[in-house]
Amino acid sequence: LSVHSKGAKVNASALLMGYSESRDYVTAIGEFGEGLPLALKTLACRGHDVEIDNDDERWTPEISRSEVYNARVLCIKTRKIKSRGHFEVRVHGIDTETYLEARNLFLALSPTEQHEIIQGPGGTKVLLQEDLKGKVFNKGVFVTLNEDLMWGYNLCTTLNRDRNIIDTYDLRLKINFLIADILAQGDKNFALKLAIKLLAHPDALEAVSGYNAMVDSEVLKDALFQAWDEKHGDALPVEDEADAVDVRLLGKDPVITSTAVTAVLHKTEKYNVEAIKASMHQEPRRIYKLRMLDKHEYQNLLHAIKVLKPAKNREMMLQVVDFPMGANVKAVWNDDTATIYVSKTQLNTRSKAIYA
């Protein structure tokens, strides 16, 4: 197994625990100054012969007994060689299975189809390939596996000493910002793939509750509307069974899905549950004939007609109705039928609120 960095030469102090030349470079892999010495000690303890060409020096790590510490410690033997112009580590005695396993830890070495990679800003990537599902890389190096993810991802972020993402919330937030950045580029094909995935995996980490940067995307809204309409038709998206009960009371069919999906679809006219509720609350439940009004109500109605007709400047009907209980609606104009529906409770009051 050979790993090399062209044009590099490493200071011998890199063999000291805690020393790092990468700490101040955002794009560099490494930060805590532990990877190289721990790797060399581990390989030496497992009996692997390791050679390091550090430009014009060759380093050979081995485990030897120290008279100073009276213990077996990692030692590095050095000798001068002809300049190689790079830093290269060669590990001997690696079988094919171990090599393939190690190769899959690095995106640059993993066999991936370019059409299965969606590029994000700063080298970040969404990895659509099925065998990379749930795998999270940082700067191209494998970090963790999260089976709740819909896809794989390559991030560019800060890790802790054990090379783990800080926590699940932080991971989800970074992934959602990455997806939002890609959606902002207007990629409709990716938006449709994302919409289909979100509908198929409502419990995925990308779609869970909390702040979600994707929900403000217009291109995702259009894609989700299309995908939802094809899969569920006129059924309304809801987050839980309590909301589903409310939707059934409206005479509609509910489908429980993720908060991300409901947040996006509720911004559309067709699937906005609150708007549908408000609209249905404005539908009259009972229409009164003129003979059913008392004298006071009838006089108020005549006055309303005199005020409203010139305001609309067109032929219209005015009907007295009851709206649903709790609707708190005074009057509604229906432009399609040129009809004004006036709440009977408004005719009972001496207030002129209706005339406004």
C-alpha positions as a Python dict, from the first residue, in 0.01 Angstrom:
ca = {
    (1, 'L'): (0, 0, 0),
    (2, 'S'): (153, 328, -113),
    (3, 'V'): (37, 675, -7),
    (4, 'H'): (222, 979, -135),
    (5, 'S'): (195, 1357, -153),
    (6, 'K'): (371, 1517, -450),
    (7, 'G'): (619, 1794, -379),
    (8, 'A'): (590, 1755, -1),
    (9, 'K'): (854, 1723, 266),
    (10, 'V'): (756, 1669, 629),
    (11, 'N'): (943, 1814, 923),
    (12, 'A'): (1073, 1549, 1164),
    (13, 'S'): (871, 1716, 1439),
    (14, 'A'): (561, 1566, 1272),
    (15, 'L'): (661, 1242, 1447),
    (16, 'L'): (594, 1405, 1784),
    (17, 'M'): (250, 1350, 1935),
    (18, 'G'): (48, 1671, 1917),
    (19, 'Y'): (253, 1850, 1652),
    (20, 'S'): (67, 1937, 1330),
    (21, 'E'): (162, 2139, 1022),
    (22, 'S'): (-200, 2109, 896),
    (23, 'R'): (-376, 2282, 1184),
    (24, 'D'): (-384, 2624, 1020),
    (25, 'Y'): (-488, 2501, 673),
    (26, 'V'): (-864, 2456, 627),
    (27, 'T'): (-834, 2236, 316),
    (28, 'A'): (-564, 2009, 465),
    (29, 'I'): (-640, 1667, 613),
    (30, 'G'): (-513, 1655, 970),
    (31, 'E'): (-524, 1884, 1270),
    (32, 'F'): (-431, 1724, 1602),
    (33, 'G'): (-84, 1586, 1522),
    (34, 'E'): (-168, 1228, 1619),
    (35, 'G'): (-242, 1048, 1292),
    (36, 'L'): (111, 984, 1162),
    (37, 'P'): (282, 866, 1485),
    (38, 'L'): (-16, 651, 1587),
    (39, 'A'): (-40, 496, 1240),
    (40, 'L'): (333, 415, 1232),
    (41, 'K'): (322, 262, 1579),
    (42, 'T'): (15, 53, 1493),
    (43, 'L'): (166, -77, 1169),
    (44, 'A'): (499, -156, 1338),
    (45, 'C'): (323, -339, 1624),
    (46, 'R'): (131, -549, 1369),
    (47, 'G'): (453, -654, 1202),
    (48, 'H'): (424, -457, 878),
    (49, 'D'): (744, -334, 716),
    (50, 'V'): (705, 38, 650),
    (51, 'E'): (928, 266, 446),
    (52, 'I'): (887, 644, 426),
    (53, 'D'): (1062, 847, 158),
    (54, 'N'): (1061, 1204, 290),
    (55, 'D'): (1215, 1378, -12),
    (56, 'D'): (1588, 1315, 52),
    (57, 'E'): (1550, 1100, 366),
    (58, 'R'): (1423, 749, 423),
    (59, 'W'): (1250, 679, 752),
    (60, 'T'): (1201, 324, 876),
    (61, 'P'): (977, 284, 1183),
    (62, 'E'): (1018, -15, 1415),
    (63, 'I'): (943, -117, 1771),
    (64, 'S'): (1266, -140, 1972),
    (65, 'R'): (1359, -157, 2335),
    (66, 'S'): (1465, 173, 2485),
    (67, 'E'): (1737, 173, 2748),
    (68, 'V'): (1623, 518, 2856),
    (69, 'Y'): (1261, 421, 2921),
    (70, 'N'): (1326, 50, 2980),
    (71, 'A'): (1034, -32, 2750),
    (72, 'R'): (957, -111, 2388),
    (73, 'V'): (893, 214, 2202),
    (74, 'L'): (850, 341, 1847),
    (75, 'C'): (1183, 427, 1689),
    (76, 'I'): (1248, 587, 1351),
    (77, 'K'): (1570, 501, 1169),
    (78, 'T'): (1677, 758, 910),
    (79, 'R'): (1930, 769, 625),
    (80, 'K'): (2001, 1000, 336),
    (81, 'I'): (1875, 909, -12),
    (82, 'K'): (1856, 1075, -352),
    (83, 'S'): (1582, 1341, -358),
    (84, 'R'): (1244, 1190, -452),
    (85, 'G'): (1053, 1521, -463),
    (86, 'H'): (765, 1383, -257),
    (87, 'F'): (655, 1233, 73),
    (88, 'E'): (564, 865, 31),
    (89, 'V'): (467, 593, 275),
    (90, 'R'): (495, 231, 161),
    (91, 'V'): (336, -41, 375),
    (92, 'H'): (439, -395, 285),
    (93, 'G'): (249, -714, 359),
    (94, 'I'): (-101, -580, 283),
    (95, 'D'): (-333, -844, 136),
    (96, 'T'): (-590, -765, -134),
    (97, 'E'): (-889, -769, 102),
    (98, 'T'): (-727, -520, 339),
    (99, 'Y'): (-621, -300, 49),
    (100, 'L'): (-973, -287, -98),
    (101, 'E'): (-1117, -212, 247),
    (102, 'A'): (-871, 74, 295),
    (103, 'R'): (-928, 204, -59),
    (104, 'N'): (-1299, 249, 7),
    (105, 'L'): (-1217, 489, 290),
    (106, 'F'): (-1098, 747, 36),
    (107, 'L'): (-1333, 902, -217),
    (108, 'A'): (-1052, 972, -462),
    (109, 'L'): (-974, 599, -477),
    (110, 'S'): (-1331, 468, -469),
    (111, 'P'): (-1484, 369, -804),
    (112, 'T'): (-1769, 620, -844),
    (113, 'E'): (-1978, 718, -1144),
    (114, 'Q'): (-1953, 1092, -1215),
    (115, 'H'): (-2325, 1116, -1298),
    (116, 'E'): (-2396, 987, -949),
    (117, 'I'): (-2215, 1282, -786),
    (118, 'I'): (-2377, 1622, -731),
    (119, 'Q'): (-2117, 1893, -670),
    (120, 'G'): (-2170, 2143, -390),
    (121, 'P'): (-1965, 2448, -288),
    (122, 'G'): (-1608, 2414, -158),
    (123, 'G'): (-1554, 2055, -269),
    (124, 'T'): (-1863, 1923, -91),
    (125, 'K'): (-2063, 1652, -268),
    (126, 'V'): (-2389, 1459, -254),
    (127, 'L'): (-2313, 1094, -337),
    (128, 'L'): (-2615, 932, -504),
    (129, 'Q'): (-2448, 595, -562),
    (130, 'E'): (-2638, 323, -377),
    (131, 'D'): (-2329, 156, -224),
    (132, 'L'): (-2229, 492, -69),
    (133, 'K'): (-2567, 543, 102),
    (134, 'G'): (-2523, 662, 460),
    (135, 'K'): (-2146, 710, 428),
    (136, 'V'): (-2012, 1048, 540),
    (137, 'F'): (-1671, 1166, 422),
    (138, 'N'): (-1481, 1474, 529),
    (139, 'K'): (-1243, 1625, 272),
    (140, 'G'): (-1258, 1292, 88),
    (141, 'V'): (-1177, 1069, 388),
    (142, 'F'): (-1438, 838, 546),
    (143, 'V'): (-1569, 956, 882),
    (144, 'T'): (-1884, 769, 980),
    (145, 'L'): (-2176, 557, 863),
    (146, 'N'): (-2529, 677, 940),
    (147, 'E'): (-2798, 442, 811),
    (148, 'D'): (-3068, 708, 857),
    (149, 'L'): (-2928, 909, 564),
    (150, 'M'): (-3081, 884, 217),
    (151, 'W'): (-2749, 935, 37),
    (152, 'G'): (-2377, 962, 105),
    (153, 'Y'): (-2203, 1297, 154),
    (154, 'N'): (-1860, 1455, 137),
    (155, 'L'): (-1833, 1753, 372),
    (156, 'C'): (-1564, 2005, 456),
    (157, 'T'): (-1595, 2063, 828),
    (158, 'T'): (-1416, 2040, 1162),
    (159, 'L'): (-1393, 1702, 1333),
    (160, 'N'): (-1313, 1602, 1687),
    (161, 'R'): (-1002, 1407, 1785),
    (162, 'D'): (-1165, 1073, 1700),
    (163, 'R'): (-1258, 1197, 1349),
    (164, 'N'): (-1628, 1192, 1423),
    (165, 'I'): (-1885, 1458, 1336),
    (166, 'I'): (-1960, 1646, 1660),
    (167, 'D'): (-2320, 1520, 1687),
    (168, 'T'): (-2618, 1414, 1478),
    (169, 'Y'): (-2776, 1758, 1490),
    (170, 'D'): (-2461, 1920, 1354),
    (171, 'L'): (-2435, 1655, 1082),
    (172, 'R'): (-2797, 1707, 974),
    (173, 'L'): (-2756, 2084, 971),
    (174, 'K'): (-2445, 2072, 751),
    (175, 'I'): (-2611, 1828, 510),
    (176, 'N'): (-2925, 2041, 485),
    (177, 'F'): (-2719, 2353, 412),
    (178, 'L'): (-2528, 2158, 145),
    (179, 'I'): (-2854, 2047, -20),
    (180, 'A'): (-2996, 2399, 5),
    (181, 'D'): (-2686, 2540, -169),
    (182, 'I'): (-2727, 2291, -455),
    (183, 'L'): (-3100, 2367, -487),
    (184, 'A'): (-3015, 2738, -503),
    (185, 'Q'): (-2836, 2665, -832),
    (186, 'G'): (-3176, 2568, -979),
    (187, 'D'): (-3093, 2203, -1056),
    (188, 'K'): (-3441, 2069, -1136),
    (189, 'N'): (-3324, 1710, -1197),
    (190, 'F'): (-3163, 1694, -854),
    (191, 'A'): (-3469, 1859, -697),
    (192, 'L'): (-3695, 1590, -841),
    (193, 'K'): (-3463, 1311, -721),
    (194, 'L'): (-3463, 1471, -377),
    (195, 'A'): (-3843, 1505, -375),
    (196, 'I'): (-3892, 1138, -464),
    (197, 'K'): (-3643, 1033, -195),
    (198, 'L'): (-3809, 1250, 71),
    (199, 'L'): (-4147, 1092, -3),
    (200, 'A'): (-4001, 741, 4),
    (201, 'H'): (-3802, 799, 325),
    (202, 'P'): (-4004, 1028, 558),
    (203, 'D'): (-3792, 921, 858),
    (204, 'A'): (-3459, 1002, 691),
    (205, 'L'): (-3220, 1233, 876),
    (206, 'E'): (-3249, 1490, 597),
    (207, 'A'): (-3624, 1524, 660),
    (208, 'V'): (-3655, 1525, 1040),
    (209, 'S'): (-3798, 1809, 1249),
    (210, 'G'): (-3613, 2123, 1345),
    (211, 'Y'): (-3469, 2395, 1126),
    (212, 'N'): (-3434, 2271, 770),
    (213, 'A'): (-3260, 2494, 516),
    (214, 'M'): (-3421, 2314, 221),
    (215, 'V'): (-3779, 2425, 284),
    (216, 'D'): (-3734, 2772, 135),
    (217, 'S'): (-3636, 2638, -208),
    (218, 'E'): (-3880, 2720, -490),
    (219, 'V'): (-3734, 2453, -717),
    (220, 'L'): (-3787, 2190, -445),
    (221, 'K'): (-4144, 2314, -391),
    (222, 'D'): (-4222, 2260, -760),
    (223, 'A'): (-4057, 1916, -760),
    (224, 'L'): (-4234, 1804, -441),
    (225, 'F'): (-4568, 1928, -574),
    (226, 'Q'): (-4518, 1716, -887),
    (227, 'A'): (-4398, 1407, -697),
    (228, 'W'): (-4674, 1432, -433),
    (229, 'D'): (-4946, 1486, -692),
    (230, 'E'): (-4832, 1178, -885),
    (231, 'K'): (-4810, 961, -573),
    (232, 'H'): (-5094, 1087, -349),
    (233, 'G'): (-5319, 1301, -570),
    (234, 'D'): (-5550, 1527, -364),
    (235, 'A'): (-5451, 1378, -25),
    (236, 'L'): (-5315, 1639, 217),
    (237, 'P'): (-4970, 1608, 382),
    (238, 'V'): (-4970, 1609, 764),
    (239, 'E'): (-4704, 1554, 1029),
    (240, 'D'): (-4890, 1334, 1277),
    (241, 'E'): (-5216, 1157, 1358),
    (242, 'A'): (-5359, 1460, 1541),
    (243, 'D'): (-5332, 1666, 1222),
    (244, 'A'): (-5471, 1372, 1025),
    (245, 'V'): (-5788, 1377, 1239),
    (246, 'D'): (-5837, 1747, 1161),
    (247, 'V'): (-5798, 1681, 789),
    (248, 'R'): (-6052, 1397, 797),
    (249, 'L'): (-6301, 1634, 960),
    (250, 'L'): (-6261, 1853, 653),
    (251, 'G'): (-6364, 1558, 438),
    (252, 'K'): (-6013, 1517, 298),
    (253, 'D'): (-5770, 1223, 297),
    (254, 'P'): (-5451, 1276, 502),
    (255, 'V'): (-5106, 1120, 448),
    (256, 'I'): (-4856, 1137, 734),
    (257, 'T'): (-4510, 1242, 612),
    (258, 'S'): (-4201, 1432, 730),
    (259, 'T'): (-4193, 1786, 863),
    (260, 'A'): (-3973, 1893, 571),
    (261, 'V'): (-4227, 1770, 314),
    (262, 'T'): (-4527, 1922, 494),
    (263, 'A'): (-4344, 2253, 541),
    (264, 'V'): (-4275, 2277, 168),
    (265, 'L'): (-4614, 2155, 41),
    (266, 'H'): (-4810, 2373, 283),
    (267, 'K'): (-4666, 2667, 88),
    (268, 'T'): (-4865, 2557, -217),
    (269, 'E'): (-5229, 2653, -265),
    (270, 'K'): (-5349, 2297, -325),
    (271, 'Y'): (-5191, 2140, -16),
    (272, 'N'): (-5202, 2430, 231),
    (273, 'V'): (-5409, 2273, 510),
    (274, 'E'): (-5459, 2596, 706),
    (275, 'A'): (-5574, 2783, 394),
    (276, 'I'): (-5818, 2502, 314),
    (277, 'K'): (-5952, 2517, 668),
    (278, 'A'): (-5997, 2894, 645),
    (279, 'S'): (-6164, 2863, 305),
    (280, 'M'): (-6408, 2599, 431),
    (281, 'H'): (-6485, 2813, 736),
    (282, 'Q'): (-6595, 3084, 495),
    (283, 'E'): (-6842, 2857, 319),
    (284, 'P'): (-7198, 2933, 438),
    (285, 'R'): (-7369, 2658, 637),
    (286, 'R'): (-7722, 2805, 610),
    (287, 'I'): (-7884, 3062, 378),
    (288, 'Y'): (-8175, 3274, 509),
    (289, 'K'): (-8467, 3394, 298),
    (290, 'L'): (-8583, 3753, 347),
    (291, 'R'): (-8902, 3648, 529),
    (292, 'M'): (-8684, 3477, 791),
    (293, 'L'): (-8528, 3811, 900),
    (294, 'D'): (-8680, 4032, 1167),
    (295, 'K'): (-8750, 4401, 1102),
    (296, 'H'): (-8420, 4523, 1244),
    (297, 'E'): (-8220, 4269, 1044),
    (298, 'Y'): (-8411, 4354, 725),
    (299, 'Q'): (-8344, 4727, 762),
    (300, 'N'): (-7974, 4665, 817),
    (301, 'L'): (-7969, 4445, 509),
    (302, 'L'): (-8127, 4719, 293),
    (303, 'H'): (-7870, 4965, 421),
    (304, 'A'): (-7588, 4722, 340),
    (305, 'I'): (-7720, 4684, -16),
    (306, 'K'): (-7720, 5063, -70),
    (307, 'V'): (-7361, 5088, 54),
    (308, 'L'): (-7216, 4782, -116),
    (309, 'K'): (-7370, 4806, -465),
    (310, 'P'): (-7202, 5133, -567),
    (311, 'A'): (-6874, 5008, -418),
    (312, 'K'): (-6870, 4700, -642),
    (313, 'N'): (-7015, 4883, -945),
    (314, 'R'): (-7163, 4565, -1088),
    (315, 'E'): (-7472, 4347, -1064),
    (316, 'M'): (-7454, 4126, -760),
    (317, 'M'): (-7647, 3920, -510),
    (318, 'L'): (-7643, 3962, -135),
    (319, 'Q'): (-7741, 3667, 85),
    (320, 'V'): (-7774, 3633, 459),
    (321, 'V'): (-7609, 3320, 594),
    (322, 'D'): (-7470, 3140, 895),
    (323, 'F'): (-7098, 3063, 882),
    (324, 'P'): (-6946, 2767, 1070),
    (325, 'M'): (-6927, 2805, 1448),
    (326, 'G'): (-6606, 2974, 1552),
    (327, 'A'): (-6531, 3102, 1201),
    (328, 'N'): (-6556, 3469, 1311),
    (329, 'V'): (-6641, 3576, 954),
    (330, 'K'): (-6844, 3893, 896),
    (331, 'A'): (-6891, 3876, 520),
    (332, 'V'): (-6742, 3703, 217),
    (333, 'W'): (-6733, 3813, -147),
    (334, 'N'): (-6754, 3534, -405),
    (335, 'D'): (-6623, 3679, -729),
    (336, 'D'): (-6726, 3376, -938),
    (337, 'T'): (-7097, 3414, -853),
    (338, 'A'): (-7092, 3791, -782),
    (339, 'T'): (-7243, 3718, -442),
    (340, 'I'): (-7181, 3874, -102),
    (341, 'Y'): (-7252, 3640, 188),
    (342, 'V'): (-7330, 3838, 504),
    (343, 'S'): (-7328, 3679, 847),
    (344, 'K'): (-7673, 3699, 1011),
    (345, 'T'): (-7504, 3788, 1339),
    (346, 'Q'): (-7378, 4108, 1175),
    (347, 'L'): (-7733, 4213, 1094),
    (348, 'N'): (-7824, 4172, 1460),
    (349, 'T'): (-7573, 4431, 1573),
    (350, 'R'): (-7597, 4809, 1542),
    (351, 'S'): (-7226, 4823, 1462),
    (352, 'K'): (-7135, 4942, 1116),
    (353, 'A'): (-6835, 4708, 1093),
    (354, 'I'): (-6991, 4524, 801),
    (355, 'Y'): (-7014, 4840, 593),
    (356, 'A'): (-6639, 4891, 605),
}
